[in-house]
CSV table of C-alpha atoms and ligand atoms in Angstrom, one decimal:
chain,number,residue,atom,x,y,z
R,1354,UNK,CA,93.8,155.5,153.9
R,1355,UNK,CA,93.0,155.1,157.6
R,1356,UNK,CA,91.6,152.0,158.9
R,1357,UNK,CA,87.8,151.6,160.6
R,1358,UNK,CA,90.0,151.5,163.9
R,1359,UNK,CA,92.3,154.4,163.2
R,1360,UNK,CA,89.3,156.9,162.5
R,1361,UNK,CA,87.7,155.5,165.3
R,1362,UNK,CA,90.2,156.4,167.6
R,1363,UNK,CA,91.0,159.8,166.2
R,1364,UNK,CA,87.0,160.3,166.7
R,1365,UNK,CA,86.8,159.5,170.3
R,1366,UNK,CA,90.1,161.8,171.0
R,1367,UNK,CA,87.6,164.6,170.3
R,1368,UNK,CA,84.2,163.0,172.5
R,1369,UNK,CA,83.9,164.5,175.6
R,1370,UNK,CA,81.3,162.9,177.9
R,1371,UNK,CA,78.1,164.5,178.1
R,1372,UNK,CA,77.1,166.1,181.8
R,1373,UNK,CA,74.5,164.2,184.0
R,1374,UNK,CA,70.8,164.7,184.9
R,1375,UNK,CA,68.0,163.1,186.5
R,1376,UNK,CA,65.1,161.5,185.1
R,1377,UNK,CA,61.9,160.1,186.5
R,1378,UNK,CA,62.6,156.5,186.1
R,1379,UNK,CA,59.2,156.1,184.3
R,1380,UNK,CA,61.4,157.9,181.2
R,1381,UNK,CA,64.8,156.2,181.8
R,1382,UNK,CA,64.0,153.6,179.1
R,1383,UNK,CA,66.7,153.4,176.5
R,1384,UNK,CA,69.2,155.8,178.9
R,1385,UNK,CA,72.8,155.2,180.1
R,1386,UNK,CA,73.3,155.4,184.0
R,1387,UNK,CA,75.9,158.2,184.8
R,1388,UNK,CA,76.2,156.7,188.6
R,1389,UNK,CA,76.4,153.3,190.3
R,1390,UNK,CA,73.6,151.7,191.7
R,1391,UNK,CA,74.2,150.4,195.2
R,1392,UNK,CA,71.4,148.9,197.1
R,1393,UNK,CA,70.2,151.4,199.8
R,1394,UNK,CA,68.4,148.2,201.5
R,1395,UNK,CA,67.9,144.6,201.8
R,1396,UNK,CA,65.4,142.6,199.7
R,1397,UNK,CA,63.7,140.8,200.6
R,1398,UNK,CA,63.4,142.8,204.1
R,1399,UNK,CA,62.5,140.0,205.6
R,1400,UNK,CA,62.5,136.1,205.4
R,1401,UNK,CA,58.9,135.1,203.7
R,1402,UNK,CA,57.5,132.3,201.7
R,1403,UNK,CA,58.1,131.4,198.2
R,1404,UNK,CA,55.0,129.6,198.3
R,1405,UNK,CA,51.4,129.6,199.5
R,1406,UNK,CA,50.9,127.1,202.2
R,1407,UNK,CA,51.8,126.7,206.2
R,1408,UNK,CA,54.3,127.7,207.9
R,1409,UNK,CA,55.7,125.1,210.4
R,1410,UNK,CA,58.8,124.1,212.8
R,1411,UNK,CA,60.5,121.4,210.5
R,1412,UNK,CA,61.3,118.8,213.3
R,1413,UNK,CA,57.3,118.8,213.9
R,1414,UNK,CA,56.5,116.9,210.2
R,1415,UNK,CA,59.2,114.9,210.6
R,1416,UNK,CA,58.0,111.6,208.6
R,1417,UNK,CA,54.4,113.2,207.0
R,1418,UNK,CA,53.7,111.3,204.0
R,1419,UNK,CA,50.1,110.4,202.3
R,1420,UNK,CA,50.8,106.8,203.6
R,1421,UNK,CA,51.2,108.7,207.0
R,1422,UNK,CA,49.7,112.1,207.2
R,1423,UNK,CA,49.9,114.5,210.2
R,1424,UNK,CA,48.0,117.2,212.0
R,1425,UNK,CA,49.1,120.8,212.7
R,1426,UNK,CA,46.8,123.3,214.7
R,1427,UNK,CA,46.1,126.5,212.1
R,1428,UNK,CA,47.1,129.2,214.7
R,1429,UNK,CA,46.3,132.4,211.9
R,1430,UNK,CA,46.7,133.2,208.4
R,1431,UNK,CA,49.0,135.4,207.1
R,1432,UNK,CA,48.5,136.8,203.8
R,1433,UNK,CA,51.4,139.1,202.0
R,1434,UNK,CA,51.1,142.5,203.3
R,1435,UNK,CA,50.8,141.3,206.7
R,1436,UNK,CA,53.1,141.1,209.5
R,1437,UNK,CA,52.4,137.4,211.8
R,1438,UNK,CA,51.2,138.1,215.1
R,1439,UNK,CA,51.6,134.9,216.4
R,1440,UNK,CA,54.8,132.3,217.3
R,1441,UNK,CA,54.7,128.9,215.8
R,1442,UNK,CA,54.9,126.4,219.1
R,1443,UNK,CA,55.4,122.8,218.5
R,1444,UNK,CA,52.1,121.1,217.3
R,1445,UNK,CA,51.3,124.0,215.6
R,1446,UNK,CA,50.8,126.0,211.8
R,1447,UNK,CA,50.0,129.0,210.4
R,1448,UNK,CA,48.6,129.4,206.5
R,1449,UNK,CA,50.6,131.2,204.6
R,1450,UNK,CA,50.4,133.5,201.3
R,1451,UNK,CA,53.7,133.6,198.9
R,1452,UNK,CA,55.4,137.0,199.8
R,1453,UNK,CA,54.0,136.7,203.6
R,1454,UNK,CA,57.0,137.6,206.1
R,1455,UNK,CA,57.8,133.9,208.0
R,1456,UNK,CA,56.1,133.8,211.5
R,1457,UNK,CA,58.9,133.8,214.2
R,1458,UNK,CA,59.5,130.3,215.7
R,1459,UNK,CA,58.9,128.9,212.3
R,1460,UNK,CA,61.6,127.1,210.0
R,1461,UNK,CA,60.1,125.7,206.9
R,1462,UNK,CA,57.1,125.5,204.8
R,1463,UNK,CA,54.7,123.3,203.7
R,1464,UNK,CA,53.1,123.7,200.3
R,1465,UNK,CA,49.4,124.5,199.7
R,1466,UNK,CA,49.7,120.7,197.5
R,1467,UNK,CA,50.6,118.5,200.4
R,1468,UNK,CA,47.7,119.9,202.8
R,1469,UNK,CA,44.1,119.6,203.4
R,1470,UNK,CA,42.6,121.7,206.0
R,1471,UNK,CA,40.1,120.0,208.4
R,1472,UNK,CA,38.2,122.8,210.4
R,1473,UNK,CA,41.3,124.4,212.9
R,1474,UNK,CA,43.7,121.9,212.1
R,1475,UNK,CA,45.6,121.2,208.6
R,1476,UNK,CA,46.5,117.7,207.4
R,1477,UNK,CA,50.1,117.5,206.3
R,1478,UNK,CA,51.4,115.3,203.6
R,1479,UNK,CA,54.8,115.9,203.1
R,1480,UNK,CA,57.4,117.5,205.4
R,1481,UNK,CA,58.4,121.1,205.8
R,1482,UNK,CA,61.2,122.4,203.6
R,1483,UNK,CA,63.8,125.1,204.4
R,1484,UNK,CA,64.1,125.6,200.3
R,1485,UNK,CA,60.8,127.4,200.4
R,1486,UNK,CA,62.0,130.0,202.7
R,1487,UNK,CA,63.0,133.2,200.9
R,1488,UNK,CA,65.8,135.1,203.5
R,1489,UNK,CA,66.3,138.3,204.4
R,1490,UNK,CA,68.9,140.0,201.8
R,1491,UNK,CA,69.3,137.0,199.7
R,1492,UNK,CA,68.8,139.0,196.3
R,1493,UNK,CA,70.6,142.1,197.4
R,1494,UNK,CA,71.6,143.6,200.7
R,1495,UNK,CA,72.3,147.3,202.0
R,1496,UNK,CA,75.9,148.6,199.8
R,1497,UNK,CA,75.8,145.6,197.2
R,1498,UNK,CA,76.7,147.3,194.1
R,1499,UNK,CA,73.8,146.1,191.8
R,1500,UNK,CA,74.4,148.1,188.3
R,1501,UNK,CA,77.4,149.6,187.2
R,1502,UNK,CA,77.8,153.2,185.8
R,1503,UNK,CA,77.6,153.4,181.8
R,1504,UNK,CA,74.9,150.6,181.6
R,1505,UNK,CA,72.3,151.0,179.5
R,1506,UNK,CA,68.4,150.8,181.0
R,1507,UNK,CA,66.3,147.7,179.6
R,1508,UNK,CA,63.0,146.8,180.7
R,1509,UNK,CA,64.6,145.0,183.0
R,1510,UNK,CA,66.8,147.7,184.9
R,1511,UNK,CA,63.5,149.4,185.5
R,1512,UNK,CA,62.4,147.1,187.5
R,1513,UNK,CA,65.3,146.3,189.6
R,1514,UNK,CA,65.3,150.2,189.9
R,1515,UNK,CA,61.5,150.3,191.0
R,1516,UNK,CA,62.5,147.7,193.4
R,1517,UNK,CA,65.7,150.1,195.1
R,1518,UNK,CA,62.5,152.5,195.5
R,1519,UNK,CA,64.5,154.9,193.1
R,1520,UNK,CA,62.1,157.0,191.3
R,1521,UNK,CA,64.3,159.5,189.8
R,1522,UNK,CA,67.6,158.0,187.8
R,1523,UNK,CA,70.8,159.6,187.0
R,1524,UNK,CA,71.6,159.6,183.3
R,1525,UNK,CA,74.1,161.2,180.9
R,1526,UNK,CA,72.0,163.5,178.7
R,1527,UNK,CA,70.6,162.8,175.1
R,1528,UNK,CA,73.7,164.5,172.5
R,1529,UNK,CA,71.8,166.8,170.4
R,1530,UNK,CA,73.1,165.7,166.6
R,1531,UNK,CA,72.2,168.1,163.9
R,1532,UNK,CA,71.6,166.4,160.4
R,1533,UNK,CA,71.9,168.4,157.0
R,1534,UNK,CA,71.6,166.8,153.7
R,1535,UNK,CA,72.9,168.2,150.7
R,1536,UNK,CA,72.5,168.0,147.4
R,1537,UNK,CA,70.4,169.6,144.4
R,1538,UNK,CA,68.8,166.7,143.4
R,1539,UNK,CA,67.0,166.4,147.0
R,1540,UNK,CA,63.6,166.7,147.5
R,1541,UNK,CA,62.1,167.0,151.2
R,1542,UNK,CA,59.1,164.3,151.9
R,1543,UNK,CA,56.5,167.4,152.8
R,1544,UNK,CA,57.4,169.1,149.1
R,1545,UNK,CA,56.1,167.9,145.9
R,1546,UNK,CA,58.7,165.8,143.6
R,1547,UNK,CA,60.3,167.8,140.5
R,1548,UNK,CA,61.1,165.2,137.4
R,1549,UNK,CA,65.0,165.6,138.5
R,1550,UNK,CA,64.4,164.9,142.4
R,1551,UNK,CA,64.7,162.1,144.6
R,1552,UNK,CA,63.7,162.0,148.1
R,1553,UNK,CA,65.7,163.0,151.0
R,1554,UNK,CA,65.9,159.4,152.8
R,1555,UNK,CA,69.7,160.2,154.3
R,1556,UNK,CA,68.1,162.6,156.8
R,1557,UNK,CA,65.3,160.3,157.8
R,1558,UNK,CA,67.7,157.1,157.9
R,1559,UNK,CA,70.1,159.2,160.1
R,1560,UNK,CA,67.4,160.1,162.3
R,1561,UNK,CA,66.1,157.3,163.0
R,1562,UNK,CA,69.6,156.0,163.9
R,1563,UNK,CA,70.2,159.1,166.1
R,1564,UNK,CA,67.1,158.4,168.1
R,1565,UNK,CA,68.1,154.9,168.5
R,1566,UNK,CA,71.4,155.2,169.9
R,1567,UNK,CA,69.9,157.4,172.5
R,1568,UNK,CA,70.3,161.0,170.6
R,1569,UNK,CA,68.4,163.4,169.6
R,1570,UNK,CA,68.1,164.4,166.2
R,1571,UNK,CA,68.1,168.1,165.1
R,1572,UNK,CA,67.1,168.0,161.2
R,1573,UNK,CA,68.7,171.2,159.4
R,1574,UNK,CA,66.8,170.5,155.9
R,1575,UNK,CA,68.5,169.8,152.8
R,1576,UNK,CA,71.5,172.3,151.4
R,1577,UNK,CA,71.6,173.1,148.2
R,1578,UNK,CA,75.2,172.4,146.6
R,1579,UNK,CA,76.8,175.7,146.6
R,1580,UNK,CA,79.2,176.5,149.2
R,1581,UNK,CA,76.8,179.5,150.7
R,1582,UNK,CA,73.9,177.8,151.2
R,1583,UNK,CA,75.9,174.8,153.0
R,1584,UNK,CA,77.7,177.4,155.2
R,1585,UNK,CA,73.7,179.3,155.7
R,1586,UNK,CA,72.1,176.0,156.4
R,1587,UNK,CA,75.1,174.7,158.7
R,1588,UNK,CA,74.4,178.1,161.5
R,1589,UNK,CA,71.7,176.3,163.0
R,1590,UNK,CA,73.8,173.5,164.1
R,1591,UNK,CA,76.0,176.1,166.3
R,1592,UNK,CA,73.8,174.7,169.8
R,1593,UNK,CA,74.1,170.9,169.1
R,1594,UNK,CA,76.5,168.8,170.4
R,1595,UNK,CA,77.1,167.2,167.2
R,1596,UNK,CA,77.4,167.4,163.2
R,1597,UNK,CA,76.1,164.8,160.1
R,1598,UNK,CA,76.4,166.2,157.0
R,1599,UNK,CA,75.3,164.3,154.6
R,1600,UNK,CA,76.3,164.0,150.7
R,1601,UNK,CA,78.7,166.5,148.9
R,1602,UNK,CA,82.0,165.1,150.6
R,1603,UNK,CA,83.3,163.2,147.6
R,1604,UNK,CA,85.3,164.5,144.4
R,1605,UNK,CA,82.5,165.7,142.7
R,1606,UNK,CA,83.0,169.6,141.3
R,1607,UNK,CA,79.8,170.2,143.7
R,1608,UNK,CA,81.0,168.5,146.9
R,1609,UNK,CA,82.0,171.3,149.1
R,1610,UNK,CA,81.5,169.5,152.4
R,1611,UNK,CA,85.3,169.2,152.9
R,1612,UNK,CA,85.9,172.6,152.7
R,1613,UNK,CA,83.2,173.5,155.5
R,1614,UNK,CA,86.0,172.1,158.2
R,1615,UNK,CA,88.5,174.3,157.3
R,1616,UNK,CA,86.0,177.3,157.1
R,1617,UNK,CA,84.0,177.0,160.0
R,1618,UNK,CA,87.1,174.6,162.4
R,1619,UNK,CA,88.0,176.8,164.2
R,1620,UNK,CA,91.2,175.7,163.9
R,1621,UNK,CA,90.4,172.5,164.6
R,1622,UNK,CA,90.0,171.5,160.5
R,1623,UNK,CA,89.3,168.4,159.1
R,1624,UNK,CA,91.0,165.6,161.0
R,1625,UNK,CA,90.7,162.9,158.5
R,1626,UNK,CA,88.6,162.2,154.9
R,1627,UNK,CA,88.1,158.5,153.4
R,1628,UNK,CA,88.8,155.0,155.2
R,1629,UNK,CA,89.4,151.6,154.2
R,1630,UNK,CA,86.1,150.6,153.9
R,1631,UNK,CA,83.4,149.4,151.9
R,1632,UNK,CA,80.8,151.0,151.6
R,1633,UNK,CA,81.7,154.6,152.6
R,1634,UNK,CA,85.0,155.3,152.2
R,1635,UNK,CA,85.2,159.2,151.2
R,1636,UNK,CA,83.6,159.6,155.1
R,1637,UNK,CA,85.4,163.0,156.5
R,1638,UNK,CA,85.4,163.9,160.2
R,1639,UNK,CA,87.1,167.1,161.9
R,1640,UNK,CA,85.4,169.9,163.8
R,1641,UNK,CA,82.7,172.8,162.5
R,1642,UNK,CA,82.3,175.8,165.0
R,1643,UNK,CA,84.2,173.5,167.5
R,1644,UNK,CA,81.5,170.2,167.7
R,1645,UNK,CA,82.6,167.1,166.4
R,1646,UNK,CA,81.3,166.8,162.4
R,1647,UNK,CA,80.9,163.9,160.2
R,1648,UNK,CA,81.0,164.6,156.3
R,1649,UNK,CA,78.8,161.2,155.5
R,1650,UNK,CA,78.7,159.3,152.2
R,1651,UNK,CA,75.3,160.1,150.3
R,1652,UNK,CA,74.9,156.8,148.9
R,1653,UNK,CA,72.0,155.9,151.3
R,1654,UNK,CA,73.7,152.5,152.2
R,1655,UNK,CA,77.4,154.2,152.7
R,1656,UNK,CA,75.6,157.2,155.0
R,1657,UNK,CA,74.0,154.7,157.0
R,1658,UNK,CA,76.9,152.2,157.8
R,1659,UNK,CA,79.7,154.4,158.1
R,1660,UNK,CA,76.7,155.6,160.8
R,1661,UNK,CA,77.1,152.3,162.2
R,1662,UNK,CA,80.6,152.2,162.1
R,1663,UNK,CA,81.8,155.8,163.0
R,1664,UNK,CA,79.0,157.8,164.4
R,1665,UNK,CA,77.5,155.2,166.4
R,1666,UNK,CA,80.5,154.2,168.5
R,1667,UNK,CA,81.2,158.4,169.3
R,1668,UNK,CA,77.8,158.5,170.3
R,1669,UNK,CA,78.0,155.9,172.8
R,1670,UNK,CA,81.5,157.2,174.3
R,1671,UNK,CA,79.4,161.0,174.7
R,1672,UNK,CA,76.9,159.1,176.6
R,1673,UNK,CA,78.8,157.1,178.9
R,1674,UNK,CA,78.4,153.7,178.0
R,1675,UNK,CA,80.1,151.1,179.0
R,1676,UNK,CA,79.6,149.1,175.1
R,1677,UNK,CA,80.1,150.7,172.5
R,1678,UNK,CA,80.4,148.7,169.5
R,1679,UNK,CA,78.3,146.3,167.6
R,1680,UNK,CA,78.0,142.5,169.1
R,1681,UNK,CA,80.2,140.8,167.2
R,1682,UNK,CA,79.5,137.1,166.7
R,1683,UNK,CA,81.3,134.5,164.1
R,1684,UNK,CA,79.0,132.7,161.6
R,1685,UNK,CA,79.0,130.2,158.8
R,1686,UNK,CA,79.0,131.7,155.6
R,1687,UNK,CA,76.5,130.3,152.9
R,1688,UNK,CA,77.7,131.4,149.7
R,1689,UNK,CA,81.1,132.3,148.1
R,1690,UNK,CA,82.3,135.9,148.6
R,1691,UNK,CA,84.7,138.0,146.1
R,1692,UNK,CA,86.1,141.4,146.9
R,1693,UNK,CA,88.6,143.7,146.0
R,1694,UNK,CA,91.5,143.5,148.2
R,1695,UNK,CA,92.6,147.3,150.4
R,1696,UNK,CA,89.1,147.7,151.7
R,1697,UNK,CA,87.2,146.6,154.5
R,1698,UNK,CA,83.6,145.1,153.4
R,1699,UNK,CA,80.6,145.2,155.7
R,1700,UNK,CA,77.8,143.2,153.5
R,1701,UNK,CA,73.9,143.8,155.0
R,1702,UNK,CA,73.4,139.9,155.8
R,1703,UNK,CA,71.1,137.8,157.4
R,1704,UNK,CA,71.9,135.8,160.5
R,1705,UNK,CA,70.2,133.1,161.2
R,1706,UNK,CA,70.3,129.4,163.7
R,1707,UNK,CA,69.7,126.4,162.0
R,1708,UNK,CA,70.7,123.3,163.7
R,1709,UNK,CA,72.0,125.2,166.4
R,1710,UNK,CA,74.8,127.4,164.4
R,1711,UNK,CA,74.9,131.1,163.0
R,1712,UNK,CA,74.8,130.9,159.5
R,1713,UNK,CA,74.9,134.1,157.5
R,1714,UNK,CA,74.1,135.1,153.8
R,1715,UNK,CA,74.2,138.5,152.2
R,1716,UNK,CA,70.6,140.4,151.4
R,1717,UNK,CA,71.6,140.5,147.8
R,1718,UNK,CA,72.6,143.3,145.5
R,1719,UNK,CA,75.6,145.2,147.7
R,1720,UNK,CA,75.7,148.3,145.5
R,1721,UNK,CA,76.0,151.5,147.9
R,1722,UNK,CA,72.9,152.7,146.6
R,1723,UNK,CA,70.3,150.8,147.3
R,1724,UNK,CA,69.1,150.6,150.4
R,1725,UNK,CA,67.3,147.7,149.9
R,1726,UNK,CA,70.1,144.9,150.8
R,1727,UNK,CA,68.8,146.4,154.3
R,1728,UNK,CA,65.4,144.5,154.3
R,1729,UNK,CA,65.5,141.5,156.4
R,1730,UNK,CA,69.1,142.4,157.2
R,1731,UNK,CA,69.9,141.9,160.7
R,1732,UNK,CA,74.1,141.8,160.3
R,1733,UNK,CA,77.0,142.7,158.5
R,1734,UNK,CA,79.1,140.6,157.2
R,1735,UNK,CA,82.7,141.5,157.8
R,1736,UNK,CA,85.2,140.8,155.7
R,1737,UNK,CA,89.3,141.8,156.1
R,1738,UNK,CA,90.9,144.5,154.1
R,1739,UNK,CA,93.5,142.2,152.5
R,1740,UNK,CA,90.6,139.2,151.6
R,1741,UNK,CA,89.7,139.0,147.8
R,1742,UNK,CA,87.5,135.3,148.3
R,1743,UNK,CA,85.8,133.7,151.5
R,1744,UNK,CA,84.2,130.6,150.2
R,1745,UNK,CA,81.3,129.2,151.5
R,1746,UNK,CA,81.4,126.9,154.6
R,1747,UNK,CA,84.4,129.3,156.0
R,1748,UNK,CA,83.8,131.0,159.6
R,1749,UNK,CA,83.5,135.0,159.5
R,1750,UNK,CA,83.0,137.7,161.7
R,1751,UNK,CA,79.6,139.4,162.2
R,1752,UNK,CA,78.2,142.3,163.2
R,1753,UNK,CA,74.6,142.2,165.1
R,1754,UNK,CA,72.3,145.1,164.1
R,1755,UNK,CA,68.9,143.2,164.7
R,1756,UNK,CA,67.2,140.5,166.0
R,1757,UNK,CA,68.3,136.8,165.2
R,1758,UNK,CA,65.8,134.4,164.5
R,1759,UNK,CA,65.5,130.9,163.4
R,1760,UNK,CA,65.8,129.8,159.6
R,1761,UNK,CA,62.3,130.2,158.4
R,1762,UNK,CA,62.9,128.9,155.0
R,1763,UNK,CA,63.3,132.4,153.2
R,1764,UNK,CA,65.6,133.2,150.2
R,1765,UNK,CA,68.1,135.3,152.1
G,522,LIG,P1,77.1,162.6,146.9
G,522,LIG,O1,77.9,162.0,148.0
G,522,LIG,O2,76.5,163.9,147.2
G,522,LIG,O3,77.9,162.6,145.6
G,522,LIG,O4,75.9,161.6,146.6
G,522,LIG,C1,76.1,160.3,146.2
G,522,LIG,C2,74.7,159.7,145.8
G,522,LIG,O5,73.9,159.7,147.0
G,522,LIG,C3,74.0,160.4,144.8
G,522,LIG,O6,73.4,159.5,143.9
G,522,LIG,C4,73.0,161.2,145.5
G,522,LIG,O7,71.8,161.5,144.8
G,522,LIG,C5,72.6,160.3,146.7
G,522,LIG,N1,72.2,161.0,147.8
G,522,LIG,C6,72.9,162.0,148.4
G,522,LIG,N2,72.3,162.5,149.5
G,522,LIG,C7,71.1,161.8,149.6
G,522,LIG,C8,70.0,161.9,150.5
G,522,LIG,N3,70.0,162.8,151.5
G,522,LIG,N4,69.0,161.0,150.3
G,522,LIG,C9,69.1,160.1,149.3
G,522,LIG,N5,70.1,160.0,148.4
G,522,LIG,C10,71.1,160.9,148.5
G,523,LIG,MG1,75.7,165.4,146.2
C-alpha cells in the first residue's frame, strides 16, 4: 500500500495549474494571487503626522516642560486632506491633524497633550519629536515587492491591495470539482426518506470542503450502484476540471467505482487504489475522460479526511498556492492511544492552550462512520504507520483544521 506521501505525489504529477483572471478586488476574498504584487508607488507619499498636534522646528522647544512652558505662533491649520501653504520659521507652529502632509521647514511634532492654545499662539509643554513624523516611503516604496505570487487573500491583503489603488486582482481561477455519490441506499435531502435510506451527507460534506478550499462544487446527484447508471451520471462531469466520486470503491460486489478509470481513462487508468491510512484507505485516484478523479471512501468520516489529505492538497497546487498542506503543529497528548501498526491514523481531536501549551485529546468514538468525532474537532491527531501505543503526556504531531482556543473546561 502507498503511503499518504506517495499518493500525494503521484496526485500532483497529474495537477496542472489552473489559467489566470482578473477579479474586482471587492470579490478576491478567499483567492490565490497568480502575479506578484510590487508597489506602483510610495506610501505614505509624503512625510505627515502620526499624531494630531503642531508642527514645529525641533531646535525651537528645546527645554519646554510644564515647569517651563513655551510659546509658538499658530501660523495655519492643516487638517488631513490638505496640502500646508505655509513654511514653519523659527518662533513659529502650525496645528496639525494625524495623516496631514508635514509643513516644509518643519521637523518634529508636538502632541495635541502637551499644548494649550492661547488665542494665535500655542503653549508648548514638551519638546518636539522626530518619532512622530511618518516619512515618505517608509511602509512601501515604488518596486518593493509587497506580496508574493500563490498567496492567498485575507482580509488583510485587501486592504494592503486597496491601498496599491489596485481594484482589479489577478487570481488563478476557481477548479470546477464535480461530486457524485453513489450508492442505493442514498437518499437526496430535497426527496422523502424510504425505510432503507439514509441521507446523502458525502456530497454535502464534499461541497462544503470544495467551496472552502477555494473550488467550486458541481453536485452530479447520487448514482445508483450499477455500473450504467455510474457511467450515465459520471457524463456531466466531462466540463469540470475535476472528479469526487464518492462510495462504491471498496470490495463490495456493488462497488464499481474502480472499474470507471479503466472505462472512461482514456488511457490514463487508475493510477493507484488504497493507502496506508486510517480512515480511508480503499481511496482510488487515476483519470476519467482525462481530469484528475478521486474514488472516495463512503464512510462519511473516511470521504472527508482522505478530502483533507488527498484532495485538498491537489486542489491547492491547481490554484497556485504557495501552502498547501495543513499547519502542522506538535501537542501534548491527554490520553493513551492504541492502534494497529501498517496504517497511518488521523484521529478528529481537539487542540487546545492551557498553561500556555497545545494539548490535544481525540473527539471520542473514531469509527469511520460517524461523523460526529468531527464536532468540536479542530485537529487531527497524527499518528505513525509503525506506532501501536502513544501514551499520554508524549508529544505528537497535529494537523490544524479549525480554530484553536483556550481550555474552556469541556469533556473533549
Ligand atoms: P461504500 O464505500 O459505498 O461501501 O459505503 C461505505 C459506507 O458509507 C456505507 O455504510 C454507506 O452507506 C455509507 N455511505 C456511502 N456513501 C454515502 C453518502 N454519500 N452519504 C452518507 N453515507 C454514505
Ligand atoms: Mg456503496
Amino acid at each position: 500500500m502507498l503511503s499518504v506521501e506517495e499518493a500525494q505525489e503521484k496526485i500532483f504529477l497529474q495537477i496542472s495549474p489552473m489559467g489566470a483572471e482578473k477579479v474586482p478586488l471587492s470579490s478576491a476574498l478567499g483567492r490565490i494571487l497568480s502575479e506578484e504584487i510590487v508597489s506602483s508607488l510610495d506610501h505614505p507619499p509624503w512625510d505627515n503626522s502620526a499624531m494630531d498636534g503642531y508642527a514645529v522646528i525641533a531646535s525651537d522647544t528645546r527645554g519646554a516642560s510644564h515647569a517651563t512652558p513655551l510659546r509658538l505662533t499658530v501660523i495655519e491649520t492643516i487638517p488631513a486632506g490638505a496640502l500646508p501653504q505655509k513654511k514653519i520659521i523659527p518662533g513659529t507652529a502650525s496645528k496639525i491633524m494625524t495623516g496631514a502632509p508635514l509643513p516644509a521647514g518643519a521637523d518634529a511634532i508636538i502632541k495635541a497633550e502637551d499644548t494649550h492654545p492661547i488665542g494665535q499662539e500655542v503653549e508648548i509643554y514638551a519638546e518636539g519629536d522626530a518619532d512622530f513624523i511618518r516619512r515618505r516611503g517608509e511602509v512601501m516604496q515604488k518596486g518593493n515587492l509587497i506580496l508574493k505570487k500563490g498567496v492567498r487573500i485575507r482580509p488583510y491583503e485587501v486592504a494592503i491591495l486597496a491601498s496599491l489603488g489596485l481594484s482589479e486582482i489577478a487570481v488563478f481561477k476557481r477548479p470546477q470539482v464535480a461530486i457524485l455519490s453513489t450508492g442505493n441506499e442514498l437518499c437526496d435531502l430535497c426527496e422523502p426518506k424510504g425505510p432503507h435510506q439514509i441521507y446523502n451527507s458525502n456530497s454535502y460534506g464534499l461541497m462544503a470542503q470544495v467551496v472552502e478550499v477555494g473550488g467550486i462544487p458541481i453536485p452530479l446527484g447520487i448514482a445508483k450502484d450499477t455500473r450504467s447508471d455510474l457511467i450515465t451520471k459520471l457524463e456531466a462531469a466531462s466540463e469540470a476540471d475535476f472528479i469526487l466520486i464518492s462510495g462504491g470503491v471498496s470490495v463490495g460486489d456493488y462497488d464499481f467505482v474502480k472499474e470507471v478509470f479503466s472505462e472512461k481513462g482514456k488511457g490514463g487508468g487508475m493510477a493507484f487504489w488504497r493507502i496506508a491510512m486510517k480512515p480511508g484507505k480503499p481511496l482510488a485516484f487515476g483519470l476519467v475522460f482525462g481530469k484528475p478523479t478521486w474514488g472516495l471512501p463512503g464512510n462519511p468520516v473516511s470521504a472527508m479526511v482522505t478530502f483533507d489529505q488527498c484532495v485538498r492538497p491537489a486542489l491547492l497546487v491547481a490554484q497556485g498556492a504557495l501552502n498547501r498542506f495543513l499547519p502542522v503543529v506538535q501537542a501534548e497528548l491527554m490520553e493513551n492511544i492504541q492502534k494497529e501498526a501498517g496504517r497511518r491514523h488521523y484521529i478528529r481531536a481537539r487542540l487546545y492552550i492551557q498553561g500556555g501549551r497545545y494539548c490535544v485529546a481525540p473527539t471520542g468514538d473514531q469509527d469511520s462512520a460517524n461523523l460526529l468525532s468531527f464536532v468540536e474537532a479542530n485537529a487531527y491527531i497524527v499518528i505513525p504507520e509503525g506506532e501501536v501505543q502513544v501514551k499520554a503526556g508524549s508529544q505528537v504531531n497535529v494537523q490544524i483544521i479549525g480554530a484553536i482556543g483556550q481550555d474552556q473546561g469541556l469533556s473533549p
